[in-house]
Amino acid sequence: MRSELVHIIIIPLFGAVLAGSIRNIDIAKHIALFVAILTLLLSIFALILFDADKSAFQLVERYAWIPLLNIEYLVGVDGISILFLPMTALLTLIAMLASWNSVSNLPRFYFSLLLALEGVSFGIFCALDTVLFYLFWELTLPPFFFLIGLWGIGSHRRSAAMKYILYMIAGGVPILLAFILLASNHALHIDRVIPYGLSFSLPVLLSTPLPDNLQTIVFLLLLFGFAVKAPLVPLHTWMPTVSMEGPTHVVALLMGLKLGVYGILRFAMPLAPAAAVDYSWLLSVIGAVTLIYAALIALQQTNLRRLLAYASVSHVGLVIVGIASLTMQGLQGAIFQLLNFTFIASSLMLIAGFIHNRIGSTETIHLGGLAKVMPKLTFFYFLFLLSSIGLPGTSGFPAELLMIVGALNTHSILGFAALSGAILSAAYMFSYTRKAFLGPIIQGDVKQVVDIKSREMALLFIPALLALIFGLFPDYILNINQAASEAWLSRLTIQSP
């Protein structure tokens, strides 16, 4: 039995315990760094072992966990999930290095939490048992709660952490209820008594017929639960709050890991395919409203961190539009854009953190003329900005183009909404850029600011390189998830009325 995925999940969790238990701070930090690098290498190795021509789950590992309820430690990956492993490892490593010298309060606890968050995030992407998935899903809450509440940069960081937790708990309840309904339906379908006929295995549940009325209930429960974490309007209000109050490198993790959208892709739609098709119009409306509403709010922002929060919400809306189109172009574009979040949206938030650390604010009233005093930072900022608005030659372009084409193939109004969102994205990004980076230097603090150092440039170099490589050679991403995407779409086509 293979053990690659077990190691990828367990090693960060073990490293978190080890780093937190060592009294010497420098040794603990270097252990955390070593574990993060090792995990990145293991995730790349798993990607090398992956066969992109197969649509089935690969690198599958199965161990008995709670036999009485038929709950297993069951993990595996397909073309939809495999690329999230190295991207998550890279994002965690960058966040760790970005905060290497800036965390003086409880540093061992901080780096332990980063590793713990990495391990449970891997578990979310790999879990093929719904109870195991839910366990990892809920285990993301303690790390984020402490990371936001203890190391946030806002005066209301503790209330922001509590708001985040309450939102996530509210979203977790319907997810668990949907999984219980699916397991109970399996027991009834095979004429076995509960609990012995229960099954929480995703492959088993995918092959178990689900009545139409139950499909509707399951789909709406899962959609609501995952929409909270995505986030989608009107369940998005925690994102701007956390972006303003939390530490920027932690917010970068939140923006980069769109676990809620992944949950919709992995569970909500495949497990209730007929309902997903029937309610694709609802998903389209939610995505379009989120896309336009958040973009219009972003146009009014004068703070870069809050602007990026609403931009992230708006881009999630576009991803949902792509998924709801139920086309190959829309689906592959949505997966591509989710990967873009891990190195584009997160890098922009890290840049906002670099500015805040030097000037104490990312409000336009305190900035102006940054390009003159920080040319190196401005270079990376413009590169990620152009990629976020979908400039040809960057990774944002093939992702947005595919989603827009998929939307246009489904409905002209949906396509118009996607195009409008792309235009608004350029409008709010360039509006802020003109005020903060261009023009004369007015504030004295800006005149004295120091450009980013070599270490900070190195942190942004790899994401910048990925943005260019995937923009020029998008086939690498598309080929890896093509077989899995075709299987995903065929399930909805075949099993829908």
Short mmCIF file of C-alpha atoms in Angstrom, two decimals:
data_model
loop_
_atom_site.label_atom_id
_atom_site.label_comp_id
_atom_site.label_asym_id
_atom_site.label_seq_id
_atom_site.Cartn_x
_atom_site.Cartn_y
_atom_site.Cartn_z
CA MET A 1 0.00 0.00 0.00
CA ARG A 2 1.31 3.42 -0.93
CA SER A 3 2.10 5.89 1.85
CA GLU A 4 2.98 9.14 0.05
CA LEU A 5 -0.18 10.95 1.11
CA VAL A 6 0.06 9.68 4.68
CA HIS A 7 3.51 11.21 4.95
CA ILE A 8 2.40 14.48 3.37
CA ILE A 9 -0.36 14.84 5.98
CA ILE A 10 1.37 13.40 9.04
CA ILE A 11 4.81 15.02 8.73
CA PRO A 12 3.56 18.64 9.12
CA LEU A 13 1.41 17.60 12.09
CA PHE A 14 4.34 15.80 13.70
CA GLY A 15 6.57 18.77 12.92
CA ALA A 16 4.04 21.08 14.61
CA VAL A 17 4.24 19.06 17.83
CA LEU A 18 8.03 18.88 17.65
CA ALA A 19 8.53 22.58 16.98
CA GLY A 20 6.17 23.51 19.76
CA SER A 21 7.81 21.26 22.33
CA ILE A 22 11.43 22.41 21.87
CA ARG A 23 12.39 25.22 24.22
CA ASN A 24 15.10 26.75 22.02
CA ILE A 25 13.32 29.20 19.71
CA ASP A 26 15.92 29.17 16.92
CA ILE A 27 16.00 25.37 16.79
CA ALA A 28 12.19 25.23 16.78
CA LYS A 29 11.98 27.71 13.90
CA HIS A 30 14.54 25.83 11.83
CA ILE A 31 12.77 22.54 12.50
CA ALA A 32 9.54 24.12 11.23
CA LEU A 33 11.36 25.40 8.15
CA PHE A 34 12.90 21.98 7.48
CA VAL A 35 9.50 20.29 7.78
CA ALA A 36 7.91 22.84 5.42
CA ILE A 37 10.64 22.26 2.81
CA LEU A 38 10.42 18.48 3.21
CA THR A 39 6.65 18.59 2.77
CA LEU A 40 7.03 20.64 -0.40
CA LEU A 41 9.44 18.07 -1.81
CA LEU A 42 7.09 15.20 -0.90
CA SER A 43 4.14 16.94 -2.56
CA ILE A 44 6.20 17.44 -5.72
CA PHE A 45 7.12 13.74 -5.60
CA ALA A 46 3.43 12.84 -5.35
CA LEU A 47 2.78 15.01 -8.40
CA ILE A 48 5.52 13.17 -10.30
CA LEU A 49 3.93 9.82 -9.43
CA PHE A 50 0.51 11.00 -10.57
CA ASP A 51 -0.77 9.72 -13.93
CA ALA A 52 -2.72 12.55 -15.58
CA ASP A 53 -4.27 10.21 -18.15
CA LYS A 54 -6.38 8.48 -15.49
CA SER A 55 -9.53 10.03 -14.10
CA ALA A 56 -9.82 7.72 -11.10
CA PHE A 57 -8.43 8.47 -7.66
CA GLN A 58 -4.75 7.61 -7.36
CA LEU A 59 -2.21 7.12 -4.56
CA VAL A 60 -5.12 5.73 -2.55
CA GLU A 61 -4.46 4.68 1.05
CA ARG A 62 -7.03 2.95 3.25
CA TYR A 63 -6.89 2.12 6.95
CA ALA A 64 -9.62 1.09 9.37
CA TRP A 65 -10.51 3.91 11.74
CA ILE A 66 -13.95 3.42 13.35
CA PRO A 67 -15.07 -0.02 12.10
CA LEU A 68 -18.41 0.06 13.94
CA LEU A 69 -19.55 2.97 11.76
CA ASN A 70 -17.58 1.92 8.66
CA ILE A 71 -15.47 5.08 8.91
CA GLU A 72 -12.02 4.77 7.37
CA TYR A 73 -8.82 6.72 7.00
CA LEU A 74 -9.23 6.88 3.23
CA VAL A 75 -7.19 9.33 1.17
CA GLY A 76 -6.41 9.76 -2.51
CA VAL A 77 -6.08 12.39 -5.22
CA ASP A 78 -7.24 12.97 -8.77
CA GLY A 79 -6.53 15.60 -11.41
CA ILE A 80 -8.73 18.13 -9.62
CA SER A 81 -6.90 17.91 -6.27
CA ILE A 82 -3.31 16.86 -7.00
CA LEU A 83 -1.95 20.32 -7.89
CA PHE A 84 -3.28 21.82 -4.67
CA LEU A 85 -0.73 19.79 -2.70
CA PRO A 86 2.47 21.45 -3.95
CA MET A 87 0.71 24.83 -4.13
CA THR A 88 -0.38 24.56 -0.50
CA ALA A 89 3.12 23.52 0.55
CA LEU A 90 4.67 26.41 -1.38
CA LEU A 91 2.22 28.93 0.08
CA THR A 92 2.89 27.71 3.63
CA LEU A 93 6.65 27.93 3.11
CA ILE A 94 6.37 31.47 1.77
CA ALA A 95 4.12 32.55 4.65
CA MET A 96 6.57 31.05 7.12
CA LEU A 97 9.57 32.85 5.61
CA ALA A 98 7.63 36.11 5.27
CA SER A 99 7.03 36.14 9.03
CA TRP A 100 10.43 34.70 9.99
CA ASN A 101 11.73 37.80 11.78
CA SER A 102 8.45 39.61 12.48
CA VAL A 103 6.96 37.24 15.07
CA SER A 104 8.39 37.92 18.52
CA ASN A 105 5.38 36.88 20.60
CA LEU A 106 5.17 33.10 21.16
CA PRO A 107 7.16 32.23 18.02
CA ARG A 108 7.23 28.47 18.68
CA PHE A 109 3.45 28.37 18.98
CA TYR A 110 3.11 30.47 15.83
CA PHE A 111 5.25 28.23 13.62
CA SER A 112 3.62 25.12 15.10
CA LEU A 113 0.22 26.48 14.10
CA LEU A 114 1.41 27.13 10.54
CA LEU A 115 2.56 23.51 10.21
CA ALA A 116 -0.65 22.20 11.78
CA LEU A 117 -2.69 24.28 9.34
CA GLU A 118 -0.66 22.91 6.45
CA GLY A 119 -1.21 19.31 7.55
CA VAL A 120 -4.98 19.60 7.94
CA SER A 121 -5.24 21.51 4.64
CA PHE A 122 -3.52 18.59 2.94
CA GLY A 123 -6.05 16.34 4.63
CA ILE A 124 -8.94 18.34 3.14
CA PHE A 125 -7.54 17.96 -0.38
CA CYS A 126 -6.81 14.24 0.06
CA ALA A 127 -9.70 12.93 2.18
CA LEU A 128 -11.99 10.45 0.44
CA ASP A 129 -13.99 9.62 3.56
CA THR A 130 -16.56 12.29 4.39
CA VAL A 131 -16.06 12.02 8.17
CA LEU A 132 -12.30 12.26 7.70
CA PHE A 133 -12.82 15.28 5.48
CA TYR A 134 -15.08 16.89 8.08
CA LEU A 135 -12.47 16.26 10.78
CA PHE A 136 -9.78 18.01 8.77
CA TRP A 137 -12.26 20.75 7.82
CA GLU A 138 -12.99 21.56 11.45
CA LEU A 139 -9.35 21.25 12.48
CA THR A 140 -8.52 24.30 10.36
CA LEU A 141 -10.46 26.45 12.84
CA PRO A 142 -8.13 26.40 15.90
CA PRO A 143 -4.99 27.42 13.95
CA PHE A 144 -6.75 30.30 12.22
CA PHE A 145 -8.41 31.41 15.47
CA PHE A 146 -5.09 31.71 17.30
CA LEU A 147 -3.15 33.06 14.31
CA ILE A 148 -5.67 35.87 13.81
CA GLY A 149 -6.35 36.56 17.48
CA LEU A 150 -2.78 36.50 18.78
CA TRP A 151 -0.77 37.92 15.89
CA GLY A 152 -3.28 40.19 14.15
CA ILE A 153 -2.30 43.77 13.33
CA GLY A 154 -5.69 45.37 14.09
CA SER A 155 -7.08 46.52 17.43
CA HIS A 156 -10.14 44.28 16.99
CA ARG A 157 -8.22 41.15 16.03
CA ARG A 158 -9.78 38.99 18.76
CA SER A 159 -13.32 39.86 17.74
CA ALA A 160 -12.32 39.20 14.10
CA ALA A 161 -11.03 35.76 15.09
CA MET A 162 -14.27 35.03 16.94
CA LYS A 163 -16.35 36.22 13.98
CA TYR A 164 -14.42 33.90 11.68
CA ILE A 165 -14.93 30.93 14.00
CA LEU A 166 -18.66 31.53 14.43
CA TYR A 167 -19.16 31.79 10.67
CA MET A 168 -17.21 28.58 10.04
CA ILE A 169 -19.06 26.63 12.75
CA ALA A 170 -22.37 27.78 11.28
CA GLY A 171 -21.22 26.50 7.89
CA GLY A 172 -19.92 23.21 9.28
CA VAL A 173 -23.25 22.06 10.75
CA PRO A 174 -25.12 21.65 7.42
CA ILE A 175 -22.09 19.93 5.91
CA LEU A 176 -22.09 17.29 8.65
CA LEU A 177 -25.86 16.85 8.36
CA ALA A 178 -25.56 16.29 4.60
CA PHE A 179 -22.86 13.65 5.10
CA ILE A 180 -25.03 11.81 7.66
CA LEU A 181 -27.97 11.85 5.24
CA LEU A 182 -25.78 10.39 2.50
CA ALA A 183 -24.47 7.64 4.76
CA SER A 184 -27.98 6.76 5.96
CA ASN A 185 -29.23 6.64 2.38
CA HIS A 186 -26.52 4.12 1.58
CA ALA A 187 -27.67 1.89 4.43
CA LEU A 188 -31.26 2.04 3.25
CA HIS A 189 -30.27 1.41 -0.35
CA ILE A 190 -28.47 -1.85 0.43
CA ASP A 191 -31.20 -2.93 2.90
CA ARG A 192 -28.82 -2.96 5.85
CA VAL A 193 -29.59 -1.73 9.34
CA ILE A 194 -28.05 1.45 10.68
CA PRO A 195 -25.23 1.77 11.73
CA TYR A 196 -23.79 -1.38 10.10
CA GLY A 197 -24.89 -0.37 6.63
CA LEU A 198 -23.50 3.15 6.86
CA SER A 199 -20.80 4.26 4.47
CA PHE A 200 -18.91 7.53 4.51
CA SER A 201 -16.59 6.58 1.66
CA LEU A 202 -16.76 9.10 -1.16
CA PRO A 203 -16.26 6.49 -3.94
CA VAL A 204 -19.03 4.35 -2.43
CA LEU A 205 -21.39 7.29 -2.00
CA LEU A 206 -20.76 8.37 -5.59
CA SER A 207 -21.99 4.96 -6.77
CA THR A 208 -25.03 4.88 -4.45
CA PRO A 209 -28.29 6.13 -6.02
CA LEU A 210 -29.78 9.13 -4.24
CA PRO A 211 -33.51 9.99 -4.52
CA ASP A 212 -34.25 13.31 -6.21
CA ASN A 213 -35.84 14.89 -3.14
CA LEU A 214 -32.87 13.89 -0.99
CA GLN A 215 -30.48 15.17 -3.66
CA THR A 216 -32.01 18.62 -3.37
CA ILE A 217 -31.64 18.64 0.41
CA VAL A 218 -28.05 17.37 0.30
CA PHE A 219 -27.01 19.80 -2.42
CA LEU A 220 -28.48 22.86 -0.70
CA LEU A 221 -26.98 21.88 2.66
CA LEU A 222 -23.52 21.39 1.18
CA LEU A 223 -23.79 24.51 -0.94
CA PHE A 224 -24.65 26.65 2.08
CA GLY A 225 -21.91 25.11 4.22
CA PHE A 226 -19.18 25.53 1.64
CA ALA A 227 -20.42 28.97 0.55
CA VAL A 228 -19.57 30.33 4.00
CA LYS A 229 -15.90 29.47 3.64
CA ALA A 230 -15.69 30.25 -0.08
CA PRO A 231 -16.92 33.02 0.67
CA LEU A 232 -20.01 33.93 -1.35
CA VAL A 233 -22.37 36.89 -0.92
CA PRO A 234 -24.08 37.38 1.53
CA LEU A 235 -21.90 35.11 3.68
CA HIS A 236 -18.70 36.99 2.88
CA THR A 237 -18.53 39.67 5.58
CA TRP A 238 -15.92 37.83 7.66
CA MET A 239 -13.33 38.16 4.88
CA PRO A 240 -12.91 41.99 4.90
CA THR A 241 -12.90 41.96 8.72
CA VAL A 242 -10.18 39.32 8.95
CA SER A 243 -8.18 41.02 6.18
CA MET A 244 -8.07 44.26 8.17
CA GLU A 245 -7.46 42.74 11.59
CA GLY A 246 -5.41 39.60 10.92
CA PRO A 247 -1.70 39.30 10.09
CA THR A 248 -1.15 39.69 6.36
CA HIS A 249 0.80 36.46 5.95
CA VAL A 250 -2.08 34.53 7.58
CA VAL A 251 -4.66 36.37 5.46
CA ALA A 252 -2.54 35.36 2.46
CA LEU A 253 -3.15 31.73 3.46
CA LEU A 254 -6.89 32.37 3.72
CA MET A 255 -6.97 33.97 0.29
CA GLY A 256 -4.77 31.33 -1.29
CA LEU A 257 -6.58 28.26 0.07
CA LYS A 258 -10.12 28.44 -1.30
CA LEU A 259 -11.27 25.36 0.58
CA GLY A 260 -14.95 26.24 0.31
CA VAL A 261 -14.95 26.29 -3.49
CA TYR A 262 -13.00 23.03 -3.47
CA GLY A 263 -15.72 21.51 -1.29
CA ILE A 264 -18.37 22.51 -3.84
CA LEU A 265 -16.30 20.90 -6.59
CA ARG A 266 -15.42 17.73 -4.71
CA PHE A 267 -18.61 17.00 -2.76
CA ALA A 268 -21.66 19.23 -3.34
CA MET A 269 -22.06 18.75 -7.08
CA PRO A 270 -20.81 15.18 -7.70
CA LEU A 271 -22.75 13.72 -4.75
CA ALA A 272 -26.03 15.32 -5.89
CA PRO A 273 -25.59 15.56 -9.68
CA ALA A 274 -29.26 15.89 -10.65
CA ALA A 275 -29.85 18.64 -8.08
CA ALA A 276 -26.61 20.34 -9.15
CA VAL A 277 -27.91 20.52 -12.72
CA ASP A 278 -31.39 21.60 -11.65
CA TYR A 279 -30.00 24.34 -9.41
CA SER A 280 -27.16 25.40 -11.66
CA TRP A 281 -29.19 28.55 -12.33
CA LEU A 282 -29.10 29.33 -8.59
CA LEU A 283 -25.36 28.75 -8.50
CA SER A 284 -24.98 31.02 -11.53
CA VAL A 285 -27.00 33.79 -9.91
CA ILE A 286 -25.06 33.54 -6.65
CA GLY A 287 -21.76 33.60 -8.54
CA ALA A 288 -22.77 36.55 -10.74
CA VAL A 289 -24.10 38.58 -7.80
CA THR A 290 -20.94 37.85 -5.80
CA LEU A 291 -18.77 38.79 -8.78
CA ILE A 292 -20.42 42.14 -9.51
CA TYR A 293 -21.36 43.17 -5.97
CA ALA A 294 -17.90 42.57 -4.50
CA ALA A 295 -16.24 44.31 -7.48
CA LEU A 296 -18.43 47.40 -7.03
CA ILE A 297 -17.58 47.49 -3.32
CA ALA A 298 -13.88 47.10 -4.17
CA LEU A 299 -14.13 50.20 -6.37
CA GLN A 300 -14.90 52.26 -3.27
CA GLN A 301 -11.98 51.01 -1.16
CA THR A 302 -9.02 53.16 -0.18
CA ASN A 303 -7.20 50.48 1.82
CA LEU A 304 -5.25 47.85 -0.09
CA ARG A 305 -5.95 45.05 2.37
CA ARG A 306 -9.71 45.61 2.29
CA LEU A 307 -9.63 46.05 -1.49
CA LEU A 308 -7.84 42.71 -1.90
CA ALA A 309 -10.43 41.07 0.36
CA TYR A 310 -13.31 42.20 -1.84
CA ALA A 311 -11.30 41.39 -4.97
CA SER A 312 -10.85 37.86 -3.64
CA VAL A 313 -14.60 37.55 -3.03
CA SER A 314 -15.31 38.88 -6.53
CA HIS A 315 -12.93 36.40 -8.14
CA VAL A 316 -14.59 33.58 -6.20
CA GLY A 317 -17.86 34.69 -7.80
CA LEU A 318 -16.28 34.32 -11.24
CA VAL A 319 -15.05 30.83 -10.31
CA ILE A 320 -18.59 29.85 -9.29
CA VAL A 321 -19.90 31.21 -12.59
CA GLY A 322 -17.36 29.02 -14.39
CA ILE A 323 -18.37 25.94 -12.41
CA ALA A 324 -22.09 26.63 -12.85
CA SER A 325 -21.67 26.80 -16.64
CA LEU A 326 -21.25 22.99 -16.57
CA THR A 327 -18.85 23.20 -19.51
CA MET A 328 -15.34 21.87 -19.90
CA GLN A 329 -13.97 25.36 -20.45
CA GLY A 330 -15.71 26.79 -17.40
CA LEU A 331 -14.66 23.93 -15.13
CA GLN A 332 -11.00 23.90 -16.17
CA GLY A 333 -10.87 27.68 -15.96
CA ALA A 334 -12.32 27.53 -12.43
CA ILE A 335 -9.72 24.98 -11.28
CA PHE A 336 -6.99 27.06 -12.94
CA GLN A 337 -8.19 30.18 -11.11
CA LEU A 338 -8.25 28.36 -7.77
CA LEU A 339 -4.60 27.52 -8.31
CA ASN A 340 -3.95 31.16 -9.23
CA PHE A 341 -5.25 32.21 -5.82
CA THR A 342 -2.41 30.33 -4.13
CA PHE A 343 0.33 32.45 -5.71
CA ILE A 344 -1.32 35.62 -7.09
CA ALA A 345 -3.89 36.74 -4.50
CA SER A 346 -1.65 35.61 -1.65
CA SER A 347 1.38 37.43 -3.08
CA LEU A 348 -0.59 40.67 -3.40
CA MET A 349 -1.55 40.37 0.26
CA LEU A 350 2.09 39.76 1.20
CA ILE A 351 3.03 42.93 -0.68
CA ALA A 352 0.33 44.78 1.28
CA GLY A 353 2.02 43.44 4.40
CA PHE A 354 5.43 44.72 3.28
CA ILE A 355 3.94 48.19 2.77
CA HIS A 356 2.15 48.13 6.12
CA ASN A 357 5.29 47.04 7.97
CA ARG A 358 7.23 49.98 6.55
CA ILE A 359 4.65 52.78 6.64
CA GLY A 360 2.11 51.51 9.16
CA SER A 361 -0.82 51.80 6.75
CA THR A 362 -2.08 50.76 3.33
CA GLU A 363 -4.57 53.64 3.07
CA THR A 364 -4.14 55.77 -0.04
CA ILE A 365 -4.19 58.94 2.09
CA HIS A 366 -0.91 57.83 3.68
CA LEU A 367 0.71 56.75 0.41
CA GLY A 368 1.39 58.17 -3.05
CA GLY A 369 4.51 57.91 -5.16
CA LEU A 370 5.50 54.48 -3.88
CA ALA A 371 6.86 53.56 -7.31
CA LYS A 372 9.61 56.16 -6.92
CA VAL A 373 10.92 54.95 -3.58
CA MET A 374 10.08 51.23 -3.89
CA PRO A 375 10.76 50.26 -7.52
CA LYS A 376 11.48 46.60 -6.71
CA LEU A 377 8.24 46.15 -4.80
CA THR A 378 6.37 48.06 -7.52
CA PHE A 379 7.69 45.67 -10.18
CA PHE A 380 6.30 42.63 -8.39
CA TYR A 381 3.10 44.45 -7.49
CA PHE A 382 2.41 45.31 -11.13
CA LEU A 383 3.21 41.77 -12.26
CA PHE A 384 0.72 40.24 -9.84
CA LEU A 385 -1.80 43.01 -10.53
CA LEU A 386 -1.68 42.33 -14.26
CA SER A 387 -2.02 38.61 -13.65
CA SER A 388 -5.00 39.15 -11.34
CA ILE A 389 -6.86 41.10 -14.04
CA GLY A 390 -6.04 38.50 -16.70
CA LEU A 391 -3.40 40.15 -18.88
CA PRO A 392 -2.28 37.85 -21.76
CA GLY A 393 1.03 36.23 -20.92
CA THR A 394 0.14 35.75 -17.26
CA SER A 395 -1.65 32.83 -15.60
CA GLY A 396 -4.75 34.92 -14.99
CA PHE A 397 -5.47 35.15 -18.71
CA PRO A 398 -6.15 31.49 -19.61
CA ALA A 399 -8.15 31.01 -16.41
CA GLU A 400 -10.42 34.02 -16.99
CA LEU A 401 -10.72 33.36 -20.71
CA LEU A 402 -11.87 29.79 -20.14
CA MET A 403 -14.42 30.83 -17.51
CA ILE A 404 -15.79 33.62 -19.71
CA VAL A 405 -16.06 31.31 -22.73
CA GLY A 406 -17.79 28.69 -20.57
CA ALA A 407 -20.24 31.30 -19.28
CA LEU A 408 -20.96 32.59 -22.79
CA ASN A 409 -21.61 29.04 -24.01
CA THR A 410 -24.21 28.60 -21.27
CA HIS A 411 -26.08 31.91 -21.34
CA SER A 412 -25.31 35.30 -22.83
CA ILE A 413 -26.32 37.14 -19.64
CA LEU A 414 -23.98 34.95 -17.61
CA GLY A 415 -21.20 35.70 -20.06
CA PHE A 416 -21.93 39.41 -19.85
CA ALA A 417 -21.65 39.25 -16.06
CA ALA A 418 -18.29 37.50 -16.35
CA LEU A 419 -17.01 40.11 -18.81
CA SER A 420 -18.29 42.94 -16.60
CA GLY A 421 -16.48 41.46 -13.62
CA ALA A 422 -13.22 41.35 -15.58
CA ILE A 423 -13.60 45.02 -16.52
CA LEU A 424 -14.44 46.05 -12.96
CA SER A 425 -11.42 44.09 -11.72
CA ALA A 426 -9.12 46.21 -13.84
CA ALA A 427 -10.94 49.37 -12.74
CA TYR A 428 -10.57 48.93 -8.99
CA MET A 429 -6.99 47.67 -9.17
CA PHE A 430 -5.75 50.50 -11.37
CA SER A 431 -7.73 53.09 -9.43
CA TYR A 432 -5.93 52.20 -6.22
CA THR A 433 -2.59 51.85 -8.00
CA ARG A 434 -2.82 55.33 -9.46
CA LYS A 435 -3.38 56.86 -6.03
CA ALA A 436 -0.89 54.78 -4.03
CA PHE A 437 1.98 54.08 -6.42
CA LEU A 438 1.96 56.90 -8.96
CA GLY A 439 1.96 60.66 -8.67
CA PRO A 440 4.12 62.88 -6.45
CA ILE A 441 5.37 61.92 -2.99
CA ILE A 442 3.39 63.95 -0.48
CA GLN A 443 3.81 62.14 2.83
CA GLY A 444 7.13 62.39 4.66
CA ASP A 445 6.98 58.77 5.78
CA VAL A 446 6.93 57.64 2.15
CA LYS A 447 10.11 59.60 1.40
CA GLN A 448 11.97 57.66 4.08
CA VAL A 449 10.67 54.20 3.20
CA VAL A 450 13.12 51.43 2.28
CA ASP A 451 12.49 49.15 -0.69
CA ILE A 452 12.03 45.40 -0.20
CA LYS A 453 15.15 43.44 0.67
CA SER A 454 16.68 40.53 -1.19
CA ARG A 455 14.99 37.97 1.08
CA GLU A 456 11.58 39.51 0.42
CA MET A 457 12.29 39.61 -3.31
CA ALA A 458 13.15 35.91 -3.18
CA LEU A 459 9.79 35.16 -1.56
CA LEU A 460 7.96 36.86 -4.43
CA PHE A 461 10.19 35.50 -7.19
CA ILE A 462 8.80 31.94 -7.34
CA PRO A 463 5.12 33.03 -7.42
CA ALA A 464 6.01 35.60 -10.08
CA LEU A 465 7.77 32.91 -12.08
CA LEU A 466 4.75 30.60 -11.79
CA ALA A 467 2.45 33.39 -12.95
CA LEU A 468 4.52 33.76 -16.12
CA ILE A 469 5.14 30.07 -16.77
CA PHE A 470 1.49 29.06 -16.37
CA GLY A 471 0.47 32.07 -18.43
CA LEU A 472 2.74 31.12 -21.32
CA PHE A 473 2.28 27.35 -20.98
CA PRO A 474 -1.24 26.78 -19.56
CA ASP A 475 -1.44 23.31 -21.08
CA TYR A 476 0.56 21.91 -18.19
CA ILE A 477 -2.25 22.73 -15.76
CA LEU A 478 -5.02 21.87 -18.19
CA ASN A 479 -3.57 18.49 -19.17
CA ILE A 480 -3.25 17.38 -15.55
CA ASN A 481 -6.90 17.94 -14.70
CA GLN A 482 -8.44 17.20 -18.11
CA ALA A 483 -9.29 13.53 -17.50
CA ALA A 484 -10.71 14.23 -14.03
CA SER A 485 -12.68 17.21 -15.35
CA GLU A 486 -14.20 15.11 -18.12
CA ALA A 487 -15.25 12.47 -15.58
CA TRP A 488 -16.68 15.19 -13.31
CA LEU A 489 -18.78 16.62 -16.13
CA SER A 490 -19.90 13.24 -17.42
CA ARG A 491 -21.25 12.35 -14.00
CA LEU A 492 -23.48 15.41 -13.99
CA THR A 493 -24.54 14.78 -17.60
CA ILE A 494 -25.31 11.09 -17.24
CA GLN A 495 -27.02 11.12 -13.84
CA SER A 496 -29.10 14.25 -14.38
CA PRO A 497 -32.61 13.93 -15.82
#
